[in-house]
PDB file of C-alpha atoms in Angstrom:
ATOM      1  CA  MET A   1     -78.451 -69.359  24.283  1.00 85.00           C
ATOM      2  CA  MET A   2     -81.148 -67.182  25.592  1.00 85.00           C
ATOM      3  CA  GLU A   3     -80.238 -64.732  22.861  1.00 85.00           C
ATOM      4  CA  ILE A   4     -80.221 -67.370  20.167  1.00 89.00           C
ATOM      5  CA  ALA A   5     -83.716 -68.649  21.344  1.00 91.00           C
ATOM      6  CA  GLY A   6     -85.052 -65.110  21.050  1.00 93.00           C
ATOM      7  CA  LYS A   7     -83.647 -64.519  17.601  1.00 92.00           C
ATOM      8  CA  VAL A   8     -84.862 -67.670  15.987  1.00 92.00           C
ATOM      9  CA  ARG A   9     -88.151 -67.640  18.120  1.00 92.00           C
ATOM     10  CA  LEU A  10     -87.686 -70.960  19.772  1.00 92.00           C
ATOM     11  CA  PRO A  11     -88.034 -71.915  23.397  1.00 93.00           C
ATOM     12  CA  TYR A  12     -84.783 -71.895  25.295  1.00 92.00           C
ATOM     13  CA  SER A  13     -85.144 -75.471  26.149  1.00 93.00           C
ATOM     14  CA  GLN A  14     -85.108 -76.293  22.456  1.00 93.00           C
ATOM     15  CA  VAL A  15     -81.902 -74.578  21.823  1.00 92.00           C
ATOM     16  CA  VAL A  16     -80.321 -76.483  24.739  1.00 91.00           C
ATOM     17  CA  TYR A  17     -81.616 -79.854  23.284  1.00 92.00           C
ATOM     18  CA  TRP A  18     -80.072 -79.260  19.871  1.00 92.00           C
ATOM     19  CA  MET A  19     -76.850 -78.101  21.220  1.00 91.00           C
ATOM     20  CA  LYS A  20     -76.569 -81.208  23.407  1.00 92.00           C
ATOM     21  CA  LYS A  21     -77.652 -83.533  20.425  1.00 91.00           C
ATOM     22  CA  TYR A  22     -74.924 -82.227  18.306  1.00 93.00           C
ATOM     23  CA  ASP A  23     -72.409 -81.813  20.960  1.00 93.00           C
ATOM     24  CA  ILE A  24     -71.943 -78.236  20.306  1.00 92.00           C
ATOM     25  CA  PRO A  25     -69.640 -76.816  22.839  1.00 90.00           C
ATOM     26  CA  ARG A  26     -70.824 -73.944  25.052  1.00 86.00           C
ATOM     27  CA  ARG A  27     -69.175 -71.096  26.829  1.00 82.00           C
ATOM     28  CA  THR A  28     -69.757 -70.507  30.518  1.00 80.00           C
ATOM     29  CA  ARG A  29     -71.788 -67.524  31.535  1.00 78.00           C
ATOM     30  CA  SER A  30     -68.720 -65.594  32.578  1.00 74.00           C
ATOM     31  CA  GLU A  31     -67.073 -66.395  29.265  1.00 76.00           C
ATOM     32  CA  ALA A  32     -70.024 -65.251  27.362  1.00 80.00           C
ATOM     33  CA  ASN A  33     -70.236 -62.077  29.291  1.00 78.00           C
ATOM     34  CA  TYR A  34     -66.405 -61.306  28.758  1.00 78.00           C
ATOM     35  CA  PHE A  35     -66.932 -61.707  25.042  1.00 80.00           C
ATOM     36  CA  LYS A  36     -69.988 -59.561  25.233  1.00 79.00           C
ATOM     37  CA  TYR A  37     -68.110 -56.797  26.759  1.00 78.00           C
ATOM     38  CA  ASN A  38     -64.702 -57.445  24.833  1.00 77.00           C
ATOM     39  CA  PRO A  39     -65.841 -58.079  21.435  1.00 80.00           C
ATOM     40  CA  ASN A  40     -62.441 -57.135  19.896  1.00 79.00           C
ATOM     41  CA  GLY A  41     -60.566 -59.414  22.208  1.00 79.00           C
ATOM     42  CA  ASP A  42     -58.457 -58.666  25.421  1.00 81.00           C
ATOM     43  CA  PRO A  43     -57.988 -54.887  25.936  1.00 78.00           C
ATOM     44  CA  PHE A  44     -54.415 -55.665  27.050  1.00 88.00           C
ATOM     45  CA  THR A  45     -51.222 -57.403  25.743  1.00 89.00           C
ATOM     46  CA  ILE A  46     -48.689 -58.769  28.142  1.00 92.00           C
ATOM     47  CA  LYS A  47     -45.350 -57.713  27.104  1.00 91.00           C
ATOM     48  CA  GLU A  48     -42.592 -60.442  26.731  1.00 91.00           C
ATOM     49  CA  ILE A  49     -39.867 -59.306  29.378  1.00 90.00           C
ATOM     50  CA  LYS A  50     -36.515 -58.874  27.605  1.00 91.00           C
ATOM     51  CA  THR A  51     -34.771 -56.197  29.330  1.00 93.00           C
ATOM     52  CA  THR A  52     -33.515 -55.674  32.937  1.00 94.00           C
ATOM     53  CA  LYS A  53     -35.570 -52.339  32.927  1.00 94.00           C
ATOM     54  CA  ASP A  54     -38.759 -54.263  31.987  1.00 95.00           C
ATOM     55  CA  LEU A  55     -38.104 -56.893  34.628  1.00 93.00           C
ATOM     56  CA  GLU A  56     -37.477 -54.300  37.326  1.00 95.00           C
ATOM     57  CA  LEU A  57     -40.861 -52.670  36.444  1.00 96.00           C
ATOM     58  CA  PHE A  58     -42.649 -56.010  36.269  1.00 95.00           C
ATOM     59  CA  ASN A  59     -41.473 -56.956  39.842  1.00 93.00           C
ATOM     60  CA  LEU A  60     -42.075 -53.473  40.995  1.00 95.00           C
ATOM     61  CA  GLY A  61     -45.615 -53.655  39.795  1.00 96.00           C
ATOM     62  CA  ILE A  62     -46.291 -57.069  41.290  1.00 95.00           C
ATOM     63  CA  GLY A  63     -44.699 -56.002  44.555  1.00 94.00           C
ATOM     64  CA  LEU A  64     -46.919 -52.849  44.771  1.00 96.00           C
ATOM     65  CA  PHE A  65     -50.090 -55.002  44.026  1.00 96.00           C
ATOM     66  CA  LEU A  66     -49.021 -57.573  46.650  1.00 95.00           C
ATOM     67  CA  GLY A  67     -48.634 -54.663  49.215  1.00 93.00           C
ATOM     68  CA  GLU A  68     -51.375 -52.227  48.244  1.00 93.00           C
ATOM     69  CA  GLY A  69     -53.711 -54.013  45.778  1.00 95.00           C
ATOM     70  CA  THR A  70     -57.069 -55.504  46.418  1.00 93.00           C
ATOM     71  CA  LYS A  71     -56.786 -59.304  46.301  1.00 89.00           C
ATOM     72  CA  LYS A  72     -60.369 -60.454  46.956  1.00 90.00           C
ATOM     73  CA  ASN A  73     -62.028 -58.749  43.966  1.00 91.00           C
ATOM     74  CA  LYS A  74     -62.276 -61.364  41.174  1.00 89.00           C
ATOM     75  CA  PHE A  75     -63.100 -58.892  38.346  1.00 90.00           C
ATOM     76  CA  ASN A  76     -60.821 -55.833  38.798  1.00 94.00           C
ATOM     77  CA  VAL A  77     -57.113 -54.953  39.242  1.00 97.00           C
ATOM     78  CA  ILE A  78     -57.377 -52.363  41.939  1.00 97.00           C
ATOM     79  CA  LEU A  79     -54.703 -50.366  43.835  1.00 97.00           C
ATOM     80  CA  SER A  80     -55.208 -47.435  46.158  1.00 96.00           C
ATOM     81  CA  ASN A  81     -52.673 -44.975  47.514  1.00 95.00           C
ATOM     82  CA  SER A  82     -52.159 -41.300  48.525  1.00 94.00           C
ATOM     83  CA  ASN A  83     -48.502 -41.243  47.181  1.00 95.00           C
ATOM     84  CA  PRO A  84     -48.565 -39.961  43.626  1.00 96.00           C
ATOM     85  CA  LYS A  85     -45.253 -41.789  42.820  1.00 96.00           C
ATOM     86  CA  ILE A  86     -46.791 -45.025  43.895  1.00 96.00           C
ATOM     87  CA  ILE A  87     -49.923 -44.482  41.616  1.00 97.00           C
ATOM     88  CA  LYS A  88     -47.726 -43.348  38.704  1.00 97.00           C
ATOM     89  CA  LEU A  89     -45.429 -46.510  38.933  1.00 97.00           C
ATOM     90  CA  PHE A  90     -48.435 -48.733  38.993  1.00 97.00           C
ATOM     91  CA  ILE A  91     -49.930 -46.975  35.940  1.00 97.00           C
ATOM     92  CA  ALA A  92     -46.594 -47.377  34.255  1.00 97.00           C
ATOM     93  CA  PHE A  93     -46.644 -51.160  35.076  1.00 97.00           C
ATOM     94  CA  LEU A  94     -50.200 -51.494  33.849  1.00 97.00           C
ATOM     95  CA  THR A  95     -49.463 -49.619  30.536  1.00 96.00           C
ATOM     96  CA  ASN A  96     -45.983 -50.663  29.757  1.00 96.00           C
ATOM     97  CA  ILE A  97     -45.854 -54.279  31.092  1.00 96.00           C
ATOM     98  CA  CYS A  98     -49.560 -55.428  30.834  1.00 96.00           C
ATOM     99  CA  GLY A  99     -50.204 -53.418  27.705  1.00 95.00           C
ATOM    100  CA  VAL A 100     -53.445 -51.959  29.155  1.00 95.00           C
ATOM    101  CA  ARG A 101     -54.755 -49.155  26.965  1.00 92.00           C
ATOM    102  CA  LYS A 102     -54.774 -46.027  28.866  1.00 91.00           C
ATOM    103  CA  GLU A 103     -58.589 -45.382  28.326  1.00 93.00           C
ATOM    104  CA  LYS A 104     -59.377 -48.634  30.093  1.00 94.00           C
ATOM    105  CA  ILE A 105     -57.736 -47.301  33.404  1.00 97.00           C
ATOM    106  CA  LYS A 106     -60.422 -45.735  35.868  1.00 97.00           C
ATOM    107  CA  VAL A 107     -59.872 -43.564  38.957  1.00 97.00           C
ATOM    108  CA  ALA A 108     -61.914 -43.244  42.117  1.00 97.00           C
ATOM    109  CA  LEU A 109     -61.164 -40.405  44.422  1.00 97.00           C
ATOM    110  CA  ASN A 110     -61.553 -40.520  48.236  1.00 95.00           C
ATOM    111  CA  ILE A 111     -61.083 -37.266  50.242  1.00 93.00           C
ATOM    112  CA  PHE A 112     -61.984 -35.770  53.625  1.00 90.00           C
ATOM    113  CA  ASP A 113     -64.507 -32.857  53.789  1.00 90.00           C
ATOM    114  CA  ASP A 114     -61.807 -30.412  54.686  1.00 88.00           C
ATOM    115  CA  VAL A 115     -59.988 -31.096  51.380  1.00 90.00           C
ATOM    116  CA  ASN A 116     -60.676 -28.732  48.438  1.00 92.00           C
ATOM    117  CA  LEU A 117     -62.320 -31.057  45.859  1.00 94.00           C
ATOM    118  CA  GLN A 118     -61.410 -29.093  42.771  1.00 95.00           C
ATOM    119  CA  GLU A 119     -57.720 -28.890  43.861  1.00 95.00           C
ATOM    120  CA  ALA A 120     -57.662 -32.565  44.516  1.00 95.00           C
ATOM    121  CA  LEU A 121     -59.103 -33.373  41.223  1.00 96.00           C
ATOM    122  CA  LYS A 122     -56.710 -30.959  39.457  1.00 96.00           C
ATOM    123  CA  PHE A 123     -53.741 -32.524  41.391  1.00 96.00           C
ATOM    124  CA  TRP A 124     -54.618 -36.166  40.602  1.00 97.00           C
ATOM    125  CA  GLN A 125     -55.533 -35.369  36.934  1.00 97.00           C
ATOM    126  CA  LYS A 126     -52.098 -33.889  36.437  1.00 96.00           C
ATOM    127  CA  GLU A 127     -50.236 -36.626  38.272  1.00 96.00           C
ATOM    128  CA  THR A 128     -52.117 -39.615  36.602  1.00 96.00           C
ATOM    129  CA  LYS A 129     -52.503 -37.908  33.199  1.00 96.00           C
ATOM    130  CA  ILE A 130     -56.043 -39.340  33.337  1.00 96.00           C
ATOM    131  CA  PRO A 131     -58.975 -37.075  32.381  1.00 96.00           C
ATOM    132  CA  ARG A 132     -61.892 -36.059  34.666  1.00 95.00           C
ATOM    133  CA  SER A 133     -64.170 -38.205  32.621  1.00 95.00           C
ATOM    134  CA  ARG A 134     -62.425 -41.256  33.808  1.00 96.00           C
ATOM    135  CA  PHE A 135     -62.718 -40.369  37.430  1.00 97.00           C
ATOM    136  CA  THR A 136     -65.712 -42.561  38.069  1.00 95.00           C
ATOM    137  CA  SER A 137     -66.570 -41.727  41.708  1.00 95.00           C
ATOM    138  CA  ILE A 138     -65.792 -39.388  44.487  1.00 95.00           C
ATOM    139  CA  THR A 139     -66.166 -40.249  48.087  1.00 94.00           C
ATOM    140  CA  VAL A 140     -66.068 -37.346  50.738  1.00 92.00           C
ATOM    141  CA  ARG A 141     -65.647 -38.504  54.291  1.00 90.00           C
ATOM    142  CA  LYS A 142     -65.890 -36.479  57.491  1.00 88.00           C
ATOM    143  CA  ALA A 143     -62.359 -35.171  58.494  1.00 79.00           C
ATOM    144  CA  ARG A 144     -60.822 -36.533  61.634  1.00 71.00           C
ATOM    145  CA  ASN A 145     -58.036 -35.562  64.033  1.00 67.00           C
ATOM    146  CA  GLY A 146     -54.484 -36.849  63.533  1.00 61.00           C
ATOM    147  CA  THR A 147     -51.642 -36.828  61.075  1.00 54.00           C
ATOM    148  CA  TYR A 148     -53.713 -37.716  58.079  1.00 55.00           C
ATOM    149  CA  LYS A 149     -53.240 -34.392  56.478  1.00 54.00           C
ATOM    150  CA  ASN A 150     -49.482 -34.894  55.998  1.00 57.00           C
ATOM    151  CA  LYS A 151     -50.252 -38.170  54.292  1.00 59.00           C
ATOM    152  CA  SER A 152     -53.359 -37.382  52.141  1.00 72.00           C
ATOM    153  CA  LYS A 153     -53.368 -33.690  51.375  1.00 85.00           C
ATOM    154  CA  TYR A 154     -55.245 -34.349  48.092  1.00 93.00           C
ATOM    155  CA  GLY A 155     -57.019 -37.580  49.319  1.00 93.00           C
ATOM    156  CA  THR A 156     -56.434 -41.038  48.134  1.00 94.00           C
ATOM    157  CA  VAL A 157     -57.033 -42.509  44.583  1.00 96.00           C
ATOM    158  CA  THR A 158     -57.968 -45.921  43.521  1.00 97.00           C
ATOM    159  CA  ILE A 159     -56.688 -47.093  40.198  1.00 96.00           C
ATOM    160  CA  TYR A 160     -58.615 -49.904  38.645  1.00 96.00           C
ATOM    161  CA  VAL A 161     -58.883 -51.798  35.395  1.00 96.00           C
ATOM    162  CA  SER A 162     -62.180 -54.003  35.058  1.00 93.00           C
ATOM    163  CA  ASN A 163     -60.972 -57.228  33.402  1.00 93.00           C
ATOM    164  CA  THR A 164     -61.419 -60.807  34.970  1.00 91.00           C
ATOM    165  CA  LYS A 165     -58.454 -62.105  32.744  1.00 92.00           C
ATOM    166  CA  LEU A 166     -56.066 -59.397  33.677  1.00 95.00           C
ATOM    167  CA  LYS A 167     -57.010 -60.065  37.437  1.00 95.00           C
ATOM    168  CA  ARG A 168     -56.188 -63.882  36.945  1.00 93.00           C
ATOM    169  CA  PHE A 169     -52.877 -62.835  35.483  1.00 94.00           C
ATOM    170  CA  MET A 170     -52.149 -60.709  38.406  1.00 95.00           C
ATOM    171  CA  ASP A 171     -53.129 -63.522  40.752  1.00 94.00           C
ATOM    172  CA  LYS A 172     -50.972 -66.077  39.115  1.00 93.00           C
ATOM    173  CA  CYS A 173     -47.927 -63.699  39.001  1.00 92.00           C
ATOM    174  CA  CYS A 174     -48.288 -62.763  42.581  1.00 92.00           C
ATOM    175  CA  SER A 175     -48.507 -66.389  43.601  1.00 91.00           C
ATOM    176  CA  GLU A 176     -45.492 -67.424  41.523  1.00 89.00           C
ATOM    177  CA  VAL A 177     -43.308 -64.487  42.443  1.00 86.00           C
ATOM    178  CA  THR A 178     -44.088 -65.089  46.162  1.00 85.00           C
ATOM    179  CA  ASN A 179     -43.435 -68.906  46.104  1.00 85.00           C
ATOM    180  CA  ASN A 180     -40.205 -68.434  44.070  1.00 81.00           C
ATOM    181  CA  PHE A 181     -38.734 -65.803  46.314  1.00 79.00           C
ATOM    182  CA  LEU A 182     -39.866 -67.731  49.518  1.00 78.00           C
ATOM    183  CA  SER A 183     -38.044 -70.905  47.910  1.00 76.00           C
ATOM    184  CA  ASP A 184     -34.763 -68.682  47.426  1.00 60.00           C
ATOM    185  CA  HIS A 185     -35.042 -68.915  43.740  1.00 50.00           C
ATOM    186  CA  ALA A 186     -34.754 -65.981  41.222  1.00 50.00           C
ATOM    187  CA  PHE A 187     -38.090 -65.432  39.479  1.00 47.00           C
ATOM    188  CA  ARG A 188     -38.303 -66.741  35.966  1.00 51.00           C
ATOM    189  CA  GLY A 189     -41.765 -66.704  34.319  1.00 48.00           C
ATOM    190  CA  ARG A 190     -41.693 -70.247  33.120  1.00 46.00           C
ATOM    191  CA  ASP A 191     -45.241 -70.237  31.859  1.00 48.00           C
ATOM    192  CA  SER A 192     -45.893 -67.320  29.550  1.00 44.00           C
ATOM    193  CA  SER A 193     -49.664 -67.889  29.890  1.00 49.00           C
ATOM    194  CA  ALA A 194     -49.238 -66.946  33.572  1.00 55.00           C
ATOM    195  CA  CYS A 195     -46.469 -64.417  33.571  1.00 65.00           C
ATOM    196  CA  PRO A 196     -44.285 -62.852  31.042  1.00 59.00           C
ATOM    197  CA  HIS A 197     -41.077 -64.845  30.623  1.00 50.00           C
ATOM    198  CA  THR A 198     -37.615 -63.576  30.605  1.00 41.00           C
ATOM    199  CA  LYS A 199     -34.779 -64.184  28.250  1.00 43.00           C
TER     200      LYS A 199
END
């Protein structure tokens, strides 16, 4: 409404008045921002699960997010790990099941100061197939004693996709999968608006 007021050169309050008078529906601020940054619609398309292989990848992706993902962030789907196989599996879930375009996946690298940065970047670019331009941040921490070297020779990467709708989808699926398994029922995505349904 602020943008409309500016374009028609009217006070913001007058735009609000006319919209209320004619009962014109308004988007919430978050909905308006979402459309502004996604003018062509959602940058992902959830796949309808029809094969056993797809169902396995779906359950695996949700399981990885339940165990390793960041739950509190409302705006991004985030998963961190030092194991390249885990990272590649989650990327496969995002691209093959969630239909996320590869260019929407970003990477953050976290290493200790005794790790060769260029080697770490080269390693993770090769493993993730994501170019250096989408490595959005690099954090270098002071090295510490212990067995961390065996676990994070090339540091830890964080895979993330910035999209509130995708995050809500993940939250719904995590909740439904957890509740169904705890209730001793096999998972079936009954509501396709929440999770992909099986046939």
